[in-house]
């Protein structure tokens, strides 16, 4: 039996002298205001125990990590037809790239680049008003984490709405190919709010637990998705969850994971635990600098890499 608290504490100690590394995302003005000298880690094991260190109880903007939750909802709603509108291949280009979209006729490479996530949001929006779709996501995340205090930071959503020119371009471009079914401002209204979900590492590690436990949340006993669907979502996170740094993350960490420009990373060690790390400074490809290092240390100390100990 491993002493997870000791592992979490030692990772925190290794990160302390390096606080502030990386560069905080500033293209969303609200995110630029976050103090970079923070690091948090939380691990929830499949028996339901949460271990934390550092700023694990400070809420932060989960940004693209929300794409995992929205994809889960979209698959529940539309099943495999989701894949008629979005691919499952790593993109090898940056998260907000528009280049591939033209060559590939408005079908984004995967659900975790911005264009793909916007299509996924459009799928969840169908049959709803934007407000209802946002409510559905918020209820879903609260249900997953078993925590009704989780909320959306409206200031962050508004900040992104005001400066999200690139996302408007992506959405309009896809609409011109017929791959967006709702008015651009509706779909993006939902997208900006999902990205503005505010969660702590502890909450996020609990919300991801169903993916570590064959689709069933051990905290509540609820089956969220089938075993097969959990496996497939994990596969997508492994191949596409870290922008064009996904190969490098698999090489160094070896766990399915999804990062966000708020500096958070949610990772899944199937059969063992769900992990959340957060530190706002990002590396060159837009993943949390300390978060990536911390997860590499974790994989080394625990032997949890999906590629073998
Ligand atoms: N809301 C951000 C955007 O669309 C999410 C980016 C990210 O976390 O990768 O630009």
mmCIF file of C-alpha atoms and ligand atoms in Angstrom:
data_model
loop_
_atom_site.group_PDB
_atom_site.id
_atom_site.type_symbol
_atom_site.label_atom_id
_atom_site.label_comp_id
_atom_site.label_asym_id
_atom_site.label_seq_id
_atom_site.Cartn_x
_atom_site.Cartn_y
_atom_site.Cartn_z
ATOM 1 C CA UNK A 1 0.000 0.000 0.000
ATOM 2 C CA UNK A 2 1.516 3.353 -1.036
ATOM 3 C CA UNK A 3 1.513 6.330 1.301
ATOM 4 C CA UNK A 4 -0.245 8.765 -1.033
ATOM 5 C CA UNK A 5 -0.184 11.671 1.430
ATOM 6 C CA UNK A 6 3.605 11.343 1.744
ATOM 7 C CA UNK A 7 3.914 11.324 -2.060
ATOM 8 C CA UNK A 8 1.695 14.404 -2.418
ATOM 9 C CA UNK A 9 3.687 16.220 0.290
ATOM 10 C CA UNK A 10 7.030 15.403 -1.305
ATOM 11 C CA UNK A 11 5.815 16.599 -4.725
ATOM 12 C CA UNK A 12 4.684 19.844 -3.122
ATOM 13 C CA UNK A 13 8.112 20.264 -1.455
ATOM 14 C CA UNK A 14 9.847 19.792 -4.816
ATOM 15 C CA UNK A 15 7.637 22.408 -6.455
ATOM 16 C CA UNK A 16 7.934 25.075 -3.734
ATOM 17 C CA UNK A 17 11.334 26.481 -4.800
ATOM 18 C CA UNK A 18 10.070 26.744 -8.372
ATOM 19 C CA UNK A 19 6.844 28.669 -7.739
ATOM 20 C CA UNK A 20 6.213 31.299 -10.414
ATOM 21 C CA UNK A 21 7.798 29.371 -13.310
ATOM 22 C CA UNK A 22 6.130 29.669 -16.701
ATOM 23 C CA UNK A 23 3.943 32.425 -18.052
ATOM 24 C CA UNK A 24 0.352 33.107 -16.996
ATOM 25 C CA UNK A 25 -2.104 33.193 -19.934
ATOM 26 C CA UNK A 26 -2.853 36.817 -20.669
ATOM 27 C CA UNK A 27 -4.987 36.651 -23.806
ATOM 28 C CA UNK A 28 -7.991 36.399 -21.494
ATOM 29 C CA UNK A 29 -7.554 39.567 -19.391
ATOM 30 C CA UNK A 30 -9.158 38.103 -16.250
ATOM 31 C CA UNK A 31 -6.686 35.187 -16.214
ATOM 32 C CA UNK A 32 -3.724 37.580 -16.384
ATOM 33 C CA UNK A 33 -4.672 38.842 -12.913
ATOM 34 C CA UNK A 34 -4.070 35.485 -11.178
ATOM 35 C CA UNK A 35 -1.080 35.315 -8.794
ATOM 36 C CA UNK A 36 1.443 32.973 -10.484
ATOM 37 C CA UNK A 37 3.039 31.899 -7.177
ATOM 38 C CA UNK A 38 0.555 29.146 -6.471
ATOM 39 C CA UNK A 39 0.624 25.389 -6.736
ATOM 40 C CA UNK A 40 -1.973 22.871 -5.650
ATOM 41 C CA UNK A 41 -2.343 19.125 -5.983
ATOM 42 C CA UNK A 42 -5.172 16.752 -5.073
ATOM 43 C CA UNK A 43 -5.446 13.027 -5.584
ATOM 44 C CA UNK A 44 -8.681 11.124 -5.044
ATOM 45 C CA UNK A 45 -8.135 7.389 -5.001
ATOM 46 C CA UNK A 46 -10.807 4.961 -6.193
ATOM 47 C CA UNK A 47 -11.710 4.188 -2.580
ATOM 48 C CA UNK A 48 -12.932 7.808 -2.378
ATOM 49 C CA UNK A 49 -10.178 9.330 -0.213
ATOM 50 C CA UNK A 50 -8.802 12.741 -1.218
ATOM 51 C CA UNK A 51 -5.189 13.717 -0.462
ATOM 52 C CA UNK A 52 -4.111 17.343 -0.914
ATOM 53 C CA UNK A 53 -1.148 19.689 -0.656
ATOM 54 C CA UNK A 54 -0.476 23.360 -1.401
ATOM 55 C CA UNK A 55 -3.274 25.522 -2.821
ATOM 56 C CA UNK A 56 -5.548 22.557 -3.417
ATOM 57 C CA UNK A 57 -8.591 24.357 -2.034
ATOM 58 C CA UNK A 58 -8.244 27.559 -4.070
ATOM 59 C CA UNK A 59 -10.769 27.785 -6.939
ATOM 60 C CA UNK A 60 -9.289 28.450 -10.368
ATOM 61 C CA UNK A 61 -10.603 28.711 -13.924
ATOM 62 C CA UNK A 62 -10.638 25.182 -15.329
ATOM 63 C CA UNK A 63 -10.837 26.430 -18.945
ATOM 64 C CA UNK A 64 -10.269 23.573 -21.396
ATOM 65 C CA UNK A 65 -10.573 20.854 -18.774
ATOM 66 C CA UNK A 66 -14.322 21.530 -19.112
ATOM 67 C CA UNK A 67 -14.071 20.016 -22.598
ATOM 68 C CA UNK A 68 -13.907 16.551 -21.039
ATOM 69 C CA UNK A 69 -17.162 17.081 -19.147
ATOM 70 C CA UNK A 70 -18.923 18.580 -22.162
ATOM 71 C CA UNK A 71 -17.758 15.686 -24.353
ATOM 72 C CA UNK A 72 -19.156 13.222 -21.816
ATOM 73 C CA UNK A 73 -22.517 15.021 -21.969
ATOM 74 C CA UNK A 74 -22.472 15.146 -25.784
ATOM 75 C CA UNK A 75 -21.738 11.417 -26.039
ATOM 76 C CA UNK A 76 -24.609 10.750 -23.644
ATOM 77 C CA UNK A 77 -26.913 12.826 -25.781
ATOM 78 C CA UNK A 78 -25.842 11.985 -29.342
ATOM 79 C CA UNK A 79 -23.829 8.777 -28.908
ATOM 80 C CA UNK A 80 -21.383 7.869 -31.644
ATOM 81 C CA UNK A 81 -22.953 10.388 -34.057
ATOM 82 C CA UNK A 82 -20.713 12.959 -32.335
ATOM 83 C CA UNK A 83 -17.918 11.560 -34.511
ATOM 84 C CA UNK A 84 -19.684 12.609 -37.708
ATOM 85 C CA UNK A 85 -18.882 16.194 -36.769
ATOM 86 C CA UNK A 86 -15.516 15.955 -35.018
ATOM 87 C CA UNK A 87 -12.486 13.675 -35.437
ATOM 88 C CA UNK A 88 -10.399 11.685 -32.989
ATOM 89 C CA UNK A 89 -6.854 12.419 -34.130
ATOM 90 C CA UNK A 90 -4.201 14.526 -32.436
ATOM 91 C CA UNK A 91 -3.934 17.866 -34.209
ATOM 92 C CA UNK A 92 -0.233 18.658 -33.947
ATOM 93 C CA UNK A 93 -1.195 22.309 -34.078
ATOM 94 C CA UNK A 94 -2.048 24.850 -31.430
ATOM 95 C CA UNK A 95 -5.318 24.704 -29.532
ATOM 96 C CA UNK A 96 -6.893 27.604 -31.377
ATOM 97 C CA UNK A 97 -5.512 26.972 -34.867
ATOM 98 C CA UNK A 98 -7.746 27.648 -37.855
ATOM 99 C CA UNK A 99 -5.410 26.273 -40.561
ATOM 100 C CA UNK A 100 -6.443 22.607 -40.521
ATOM 101 C CA UNK A 101 -10.130 23.462 -40.541
ATOM 102 C CA UNK A 102 -10.074 24.691 -44.119
ATOM 103 C CA UNK A 103 -8.287 21.603 -45.452
ATOM 104 C CA UNK A 104 -10.600 19.330 -43.495
ATOM 105 C CA UNK A 105 -13.842 21.035 -44.526
ATOM 106 C CA UNK A 106 -14.861 22.386 -41.166
ATOM 107 C CA UNK A 107 -14.519 19.060 -39.294
ATOM 108 C CA UNK A 108 -12.149 19.701 -36.371
ATOM 109 C CA UNK A 109 -9.443 17.141 -35.630
ATOM 110 C CA UNK A 110 -10.562 16.242 -32.113
ATOM 111 C CA UNK A 111 -12.944 17.365 -29.337
ATOM 112 C CA UNK A 112 -10.180 18.999 -27.275
ATOM 113 C CA UNK A 113 -8.893 21.647 -29.667
ATOM 114 C CA UNK A 114 -11.051 24.766 -29.469
ATOM 115 C CA UNK A 115 -12.833 24.161 -32.785
ATOM 116 C CA UNK A 116 -13.728 20.592 -31.767
ATOM 117 C CA UNK A 117 -14.912 21.672 -28.339
ATOM 118 C CA UNK A 118 -17.107 24.348 -29.892
ATOM 119 C CA UNK A 119 -18.795 21.670 -32.058
ATOM 120 C CA UNK A 120 -19.261 19.458 -28.983
ATOM 121 C CA UNK A 121 -20.892 22.372 -27.170
ATOM 122 C CA UNK A 122 -23.139 22.929 -30.196
ATOM 123 C CA UNK A 123 -24.280 19.290 -29.885
ATOM 124 C CA UNK A 124 -25.133 19.677 -26.192
ATOM 125 C CA UNK A 125 -26.964 22.912 -26.998
ATOM 126 C CA UNK A 126 -29.392 21.238 -29.389
ATOM 127 C CA UNK A 127 -32.954 21.401 -28.115
ATOM 128 C CA UNK A 128 -31.951 23.872 -25.385
ATOM 129 C CA UNK A 129 -31.632 27.564 -24.783
ATOM 130 C CA UNK A 130 -28.004 28.534 -24.002
ATOM 131 C CA UNK A 131 -28.913 29.161 -20.360
ATOM 132 C CA UNK A 132 -30.303 25.630 -20.041
ATOM 133 C CA UNK A 133 -27.196 24.076 -21.583
ATOM 134 C CA UNK A 134 -24.972 25.971 -19.153
ATOM 135 C CA UNK A 135 -27.208 24.801 -16.308
ATOM 136 C CA UNK A 136 -27.018 21.216 -17.528
ATOM 137 C CA UNK A 137 -23.213 21.302 -17.507
ATOM 138 C CA UNK A 138 -23.045 22.908 -14.080
ATOM 139 C CA UNK A 139 -25.428 20.311 -12.634
ATOM 140 C CA UNK A 140 -23.402 17.529 -14.251
ATOM 141 C CA UNK A 141 -20.080 18.730 -12.821
ATOM 142 C CA UNK A 142 -21.631 19.200 -9.358
ATOM 143 C CA UNK A 143 -23.044 15.686 -9.586
ATOM 144 C CA UNK A 144 -19.665 14.253 -10.619
ATOM 145 C CA UNK A 145 -17.765 15.996 -7.835
ATOM 146 C CA UNK A 146 -20.640 15.443 -5.396
ATOM 147 C CA UNK A 147 -20.369 19.129 -4.508
ATOM 148 C CA UNK A 148 -23.131 21.715 -5.015
ATOM 149 C CA UNK A 149 -20.894 24.685 -4.275
ATOM 150 C CA UNK A 150 -19.137 24.556 -7.673
ATOM 151 C CA UNK A 151 -19.907 27.659 -9.719
ATOM 152 C CA UNK A 152 -19.142 29.557 -12.900
ATOM 153 C CA UNK A 153 -17.126 32.765 -12.722
ATOM 154 C CA UNK A 154 -19.162 35.238 -14.777
ATOM 155 C CA UNK A 155 -16.369 37.796 -14.818
ATOM 156 C CA UNK A 156 -14.078 35.302 -16.561
ATOM 157 C CA UNK A 157 -16.832 34.350 -19.021
ATOM 158 C CA UNK A 158 -17.447 38.030 -19.868
ATOM 159 C CA UNK A 159 -13.721 38.703 -20.176
ATOM 160 C CA UNK A 160 -13.393 35.909 -22.710
ATOM 161 C CA UNK A 161 -16.551 36.924 -24.543
ATOM 162 C CA UNK A 162 -15.084 40.394 -24.998
ATOM 163 C CA UNK A 163 -11.746 39.170 -26.367
ATOM 164 C CA UNK A 164 -12.559 35.786 -27.947
ATOM 165 C CA UNK A 165 -12.045 36.958 -31.532
ATOM 166 C CA UNK A 166 -10.241 33.766 -32.516
ATOM 167 C CA UNK A 167 -13.037 31.569 -31.207
ATOM 168 C CA UNK A 168 -15.601 33.690 -33.066
ATOM 169 C CA UNK A 169 -13.541 33.187 -36.229
ATOM 170 C CA UNK A 170 -13.396 29.402 -35.702
ATOM 171 C CA UNK A 171 -17.119 29.205 -35.006
ATOM 172 C CA UNK A 172 -18.096 31.338 -37.993
ATOM 173 C CA UNK A 173 -15.808 29.305 -40.227
ATOM 174 C CA UNK A 174 -17.400 26.042 -39.111
ATOM 175 C CA UNK A 175 -20.868 27.507 -39.524
ATOM 176 C CA UNK A 176 -19.971 28.305 -43.133
ATOM 177 C CA UNK A 177 -19.279 24.563 -43.601
ATOM 178 C CA UNK A 178 -22.581 23.691 -41.951
ATOM 179 C CA UNK A 179 -20.873 22.137 -38.924
ATOM 180 C CA UNK A 180 -22.367 24.527 -36.397
ATOM 181 C CA UNK A 181 -26.135 24.280 -36.045
ATOM 182 C CA UNK A 182 -26.841 27.226 -33.767
ATOM 183 C CA UNK A 183 -26.120 30.936 -34.037
ATOM 184 C CA UNK A 184 -22.444 31.510 -33.270
ATOM 185 C CA UNK A 185 -23.184 33.769 -30.311
ATOM 186 C CA UNK A 186 -25.395 31.079 -28.712
ATOM 187 C CA UNK A 187 -22.847 28.303 -28.992
ATOM 188 C CA UNK A 188 -19.959 30.515 -27.905
ATOM 189 C CA UNK A 189 -22.028 31.935 -25.057
ATOM 190 C CA UNK A 190 -22.230 28.409 -23.656
ATOM 191 C CA UNK A 191 -18.589 27.644 -24.512
ATOM 192 C CA UNK A 192 -17.252 30.715 -22.695
ATOM 193 C CA UNK A 193 -19.289 29.845 -19.601
ATOM 194 C CA UNK A 194 -18.126 26.220 -19.547
ATOM 195 C CA UNK A 195 -14.496 27.407 -19.726
ATOM 196 C CA UNK A 196 -15.204 29.781 -16.822
ATOM 197 C CA UNK A 197 -16.136 26.955 -14.449
ATOM 198 C CA UNK A 198 -14.296 27.646 -11.235
ATOM 199 C CA UNK A 199 -13.089 24.626 -9.289
ATOM 200 C CA UNK A 200 -10.461 23.634 -6.745
ATOM 201 C CA UNK A 201 -7.988 20.794 -7.267
ATOM 202 C CA UNK A 202 -9.881 18.783 -4.657
ATOM 203 C CA UNK A 203 -13.192 19.216 -6.506
ATOM 204 C CA UNK A 204 -11.633 18.491 -9.876
ATOM 205 C CA UNK A 205 -9.933 15.327 -8.679
ATOM 206 C CA UNK A 206 -13.306 14.073 -7.488
ATOM 207 C CA UNK A 207 -15.085 15.062 -10.697
ATOM 208 C CA UNK A 208 -12.661 12.958 -12.752
ATOM 209 C CA UNK A 209 -12.966 9.890 -10.579
ATOM 210 C CA UNK A 210 -15.532 8.114 -12.773
ATOM 211 C CA UNK A 211 -12.887 7.959 -15.513
ATOM 212 C CA UNK A 212 -10.461 6.178 -13.187
ATOM 213 C CA UNK A 213 -13.095 3.704 -12.061
ATOM 214 C CA UNK A 214 -14.601 2.234 -15.255
ATOM 215 C CA UNK A 215 -17.300 4.870 -15.532
ATOM 216 C CA UNK A 216 -18.692 4.517 -12.021
ATOM 217 C CA UNK A 217 -18.303 7.211 -9.399
ATOM 218 C CA UNK A 218 -17.315 5.474 -6.159
ATOM 219 C CA UNK A 219 -18.249 8.581 -4.121
ATOM 220 C CA UNK A 220 -21.916 8.318 -5.031
ATOM 221 C CA UNK A 221 -22.195 4.795 -6.402
ATOM 222 C CA UNK A 222 -23.663 6.227 -9.627
ATOM 223 C CA UNK A 223 -22.695 4.818 -12.999
ATOM 224 C CA UNK A 224 -21.888 7.891 -15.088
ATOM 225 C CA UNK A 225 -20.864 6.183 -18.333
ATOM 226 C CA UNK A 226 -20.204 2.642 -19.453
ATOM 227 C CA UNK A 227 -16.835 0.994 -18.929
ATOM 228 C CA UNK A 228 -16.169 1.231 -22.664
ATOM 229 C CA UNK A 229 -17.009 4.921 -22.860
ATOM 230 C CA UNK A 230 -14.724 5.748 -19.922
ATOM 231 C CA UNK A 231 -11.914 3.888 -21.655
ATOM 232 C CA UNK A 232 -12.488 5.781 -24.871
ATOM 233 C CA UNK A 233 -12.606 9.206 -23.223
ATOM 234 C CA UNK A 234 -9.318 8.319 -21.506
ATOM 235 C CA UNK A 235 -7.825 7.354 -24.869
ATOM 236 C CA UNK A 236 -8.788 10.734 -26.314
ATOM 237 C CA UNK A 237 -7.287 12.551 -23.338
ATOM 238 C CA UNK A 238 -4.053 10.629 -23.731
ATOM 239 C CA UNK A 239 -3.704 11.359 -27.443
ATOM 240 C CA UNK A 240 -5.215 14.851 -27.618
ATOM 241 C CA UNK A 241 -5.487 16.305 -24.096
ATOM 242 C CA UNK A 242 -2.391 18.499 -24.065
ATOM 243 C CA UNK A 243 -2.630 20.449 -27.306
ATOM 244 C CA UNK A 244 0.441 19.901 -29.463
ATOM 245 C CA UNK A 245 2.322 18.806 -26.330
ATOM 246 C CA UNK A 246 0.246 15.617 -26.046
ATOM 247 C CA UNK A 247 3.014 13.306 -27.271
ATOM 248 C CA UNK A 248 5.480 14.841 -24.875
ATOM 249 C CA UNK A 249 3.048 14.519 -21.964
ATOM 250 C CA UNK A 250 2.474 10.834 -22.791
ATOM 251 C CA UNK A 251 6.233 10.347 -22.972
ATOM 252 C CA UNK A 252 6.993 11.996 -19.631
ATOM 253 C CA UNK A 253 3.842 11.265 -17.606
ATOM 254 C CA UNK A 254 2.018 8.432 -19.357
ATOM 255 C CA UNK A 255 -1.461 9.229 -18.024
ATOM 256 C CA UNK A 256 -4.610 10.379 -19.825
ATOM 257 C CA UNK A 257 -5.010 14.037 -18.935
ATOM 258 C CA UNK A 258 -6.536 17.324 -19.963
ATOM 259 C CA UNK A 259 -4.970 20.702 -19.374
ATOM 260 C CA UNK A 260 -6.404 24.206 -19.469
ATOM 261 C CA UNK A 261 -4.889 27.651 -19.943
ATOM 262 C CA UNK A 262 -5.876 28.511 -16.368
ATOM 263 C CA UNK A 263 -2.952 26.268 -15.356
ATOM 264 C CA UNK A 264 -4.945 23.238 -14.288
ATOM 265 C CA UNK A 265 -4.459 19.633 -15.374
ATOM 266 C CA UNK A 266 -6.818 16.764 -14.628
ATOM 267 C CA UNK A 267 -5.188 13.346 -15.029
ATOM 268 C CA UNK A 268 -6.522 9.839 -14.682
ATOM 269 C CA UNK A 269 -4.666 6.794 -13.419
ATOM 270 C CA UNK A 270 -7.100 4.026 -14.426
ATOM 271 C CA UNK A 271 -7.885 1.691 -11.551
ATOM 272 C CA UNK A 272 -6.020 3.898 -9.088
ATOM 273 C CA UNK A 273 -6.959 7.549 -8.860
ATOM 274 C CA UNK A 274 -7.981 10.840 -10.379
ATOM 275 C CA UNK A 275 -5.506 13.677 -9.974
ATOM 276 C CA UNK A 276 -5.742 17.451 -10.295
ATOM 277 C CA UNK A 277 -2.810 19.839 -10.262
ATOM 278 C CA UNK A 278 -2.837 23.593 -10.658
ATOM 279 C CA UNK A 279 -0.191 26.234 -11.098
ATOM 280 C CA UNK A 280 -0.968 29.247 -13.320
ATOM 281 C CA UNK A 281 2.375 29.599 -15.155
ATOM 282 C CA UNK A 282 2.273 27.848 -18.540
ATOM 283 C CA UNK A 283 5.067 26.275 -20.588
ATOM 284 C CA UNK A 284 5.637 27.016 -24.274
ATOM 285 C CA UNK A 285 2.807 24.797 -25.523
ATOM 286 C CA UNK A 286 0.310 26.197 -23.025
ATOM 287 C CA UNK A 287 0.337 23.494 -20.344
ATOM 288 C CA UNK A 288 0.976 24.275 -16.675
ATOM 289 C CA UNK A 289 4.764 24.266 -16.250
ATOM 290 C CA UNK A 290 4.814 23.055 -12.634
ATOM 291 C CA UNK A 291 1.696 20.959 -13.112
ATOM 292 C CA UNK A 292 3.360 18.912 -15.854
ATOM 293 C CA UNK A 293 6.507 18.480 -13.727
ATOM 294 C CA UNK A 294 4.459 17.471 -10.710
ATOM 295 C CA UNK A 295 2.612 14.807 -12.685
ATOM 296 C CA UNK A 296 5.870 13.426 -14.030
ATOM 297 C CA UNK A 297 7.143 13.114 -10.471
ATOM 298 C CA UNK A 298 3.876 11.493 -9.438
ATOM 299 C CA UNK A 299 4.061 8.928 -12.236
ATOM 300 C CA UNK A 300 7.629 8.083 -11.261
ATOM 301 C CA UNK A 301 6.829 7.740 -7.568
ATOM 302 C CA UNK A 302 3.625 5.727 -7.981
ATOM 303 C CA UNK A 303 4.327 3.661 -11.096
ATOM 304 C CA UNK A 304 0.851 4.616 -12.334
ATOM 305 C CA UNK A 305 1.826 5.289 -15.975
ATOM 306 C CA UNK A 306 -0.518 3.379 -18.258
ATOM 307 C CA UNK A 307 2.587 2.185 -20.110
ATOM 308 C CA UNK A 308 3.948 0.270 -17.129
ATOM 309 C CA UNK A 309 5.670 1.026 -13.853
HETATM 310 N N1 LIG B 1 -11.377 29.397 -23.038
HETATM 311 C C1 LIG B 1 -10.110 29.181 -23.649
HETATM 312 C C2 LIG B 1 -10.163 29.513 -25.118
HETATM 313 O O1 LIG B 1 -11.088 29.162 -25.759
HETATM 314 C C3 LIG B 1 -9.748 27.757 -23.430
HETATM 315 C C4 LIG B 1 -8.390 27.471 -23.902
HETATM 316 C C5 LIG B 1 -7.731 26.363 -23.174
HETATM 317 O O2 LIG B 1 -7.823 26.222 -21.949
HETATM 318 O O3 LIG B 1 -7.065 25.627 -23.876
HETATM 319 O O4 LIG B 1 -9.316 30.138 -25.661
#
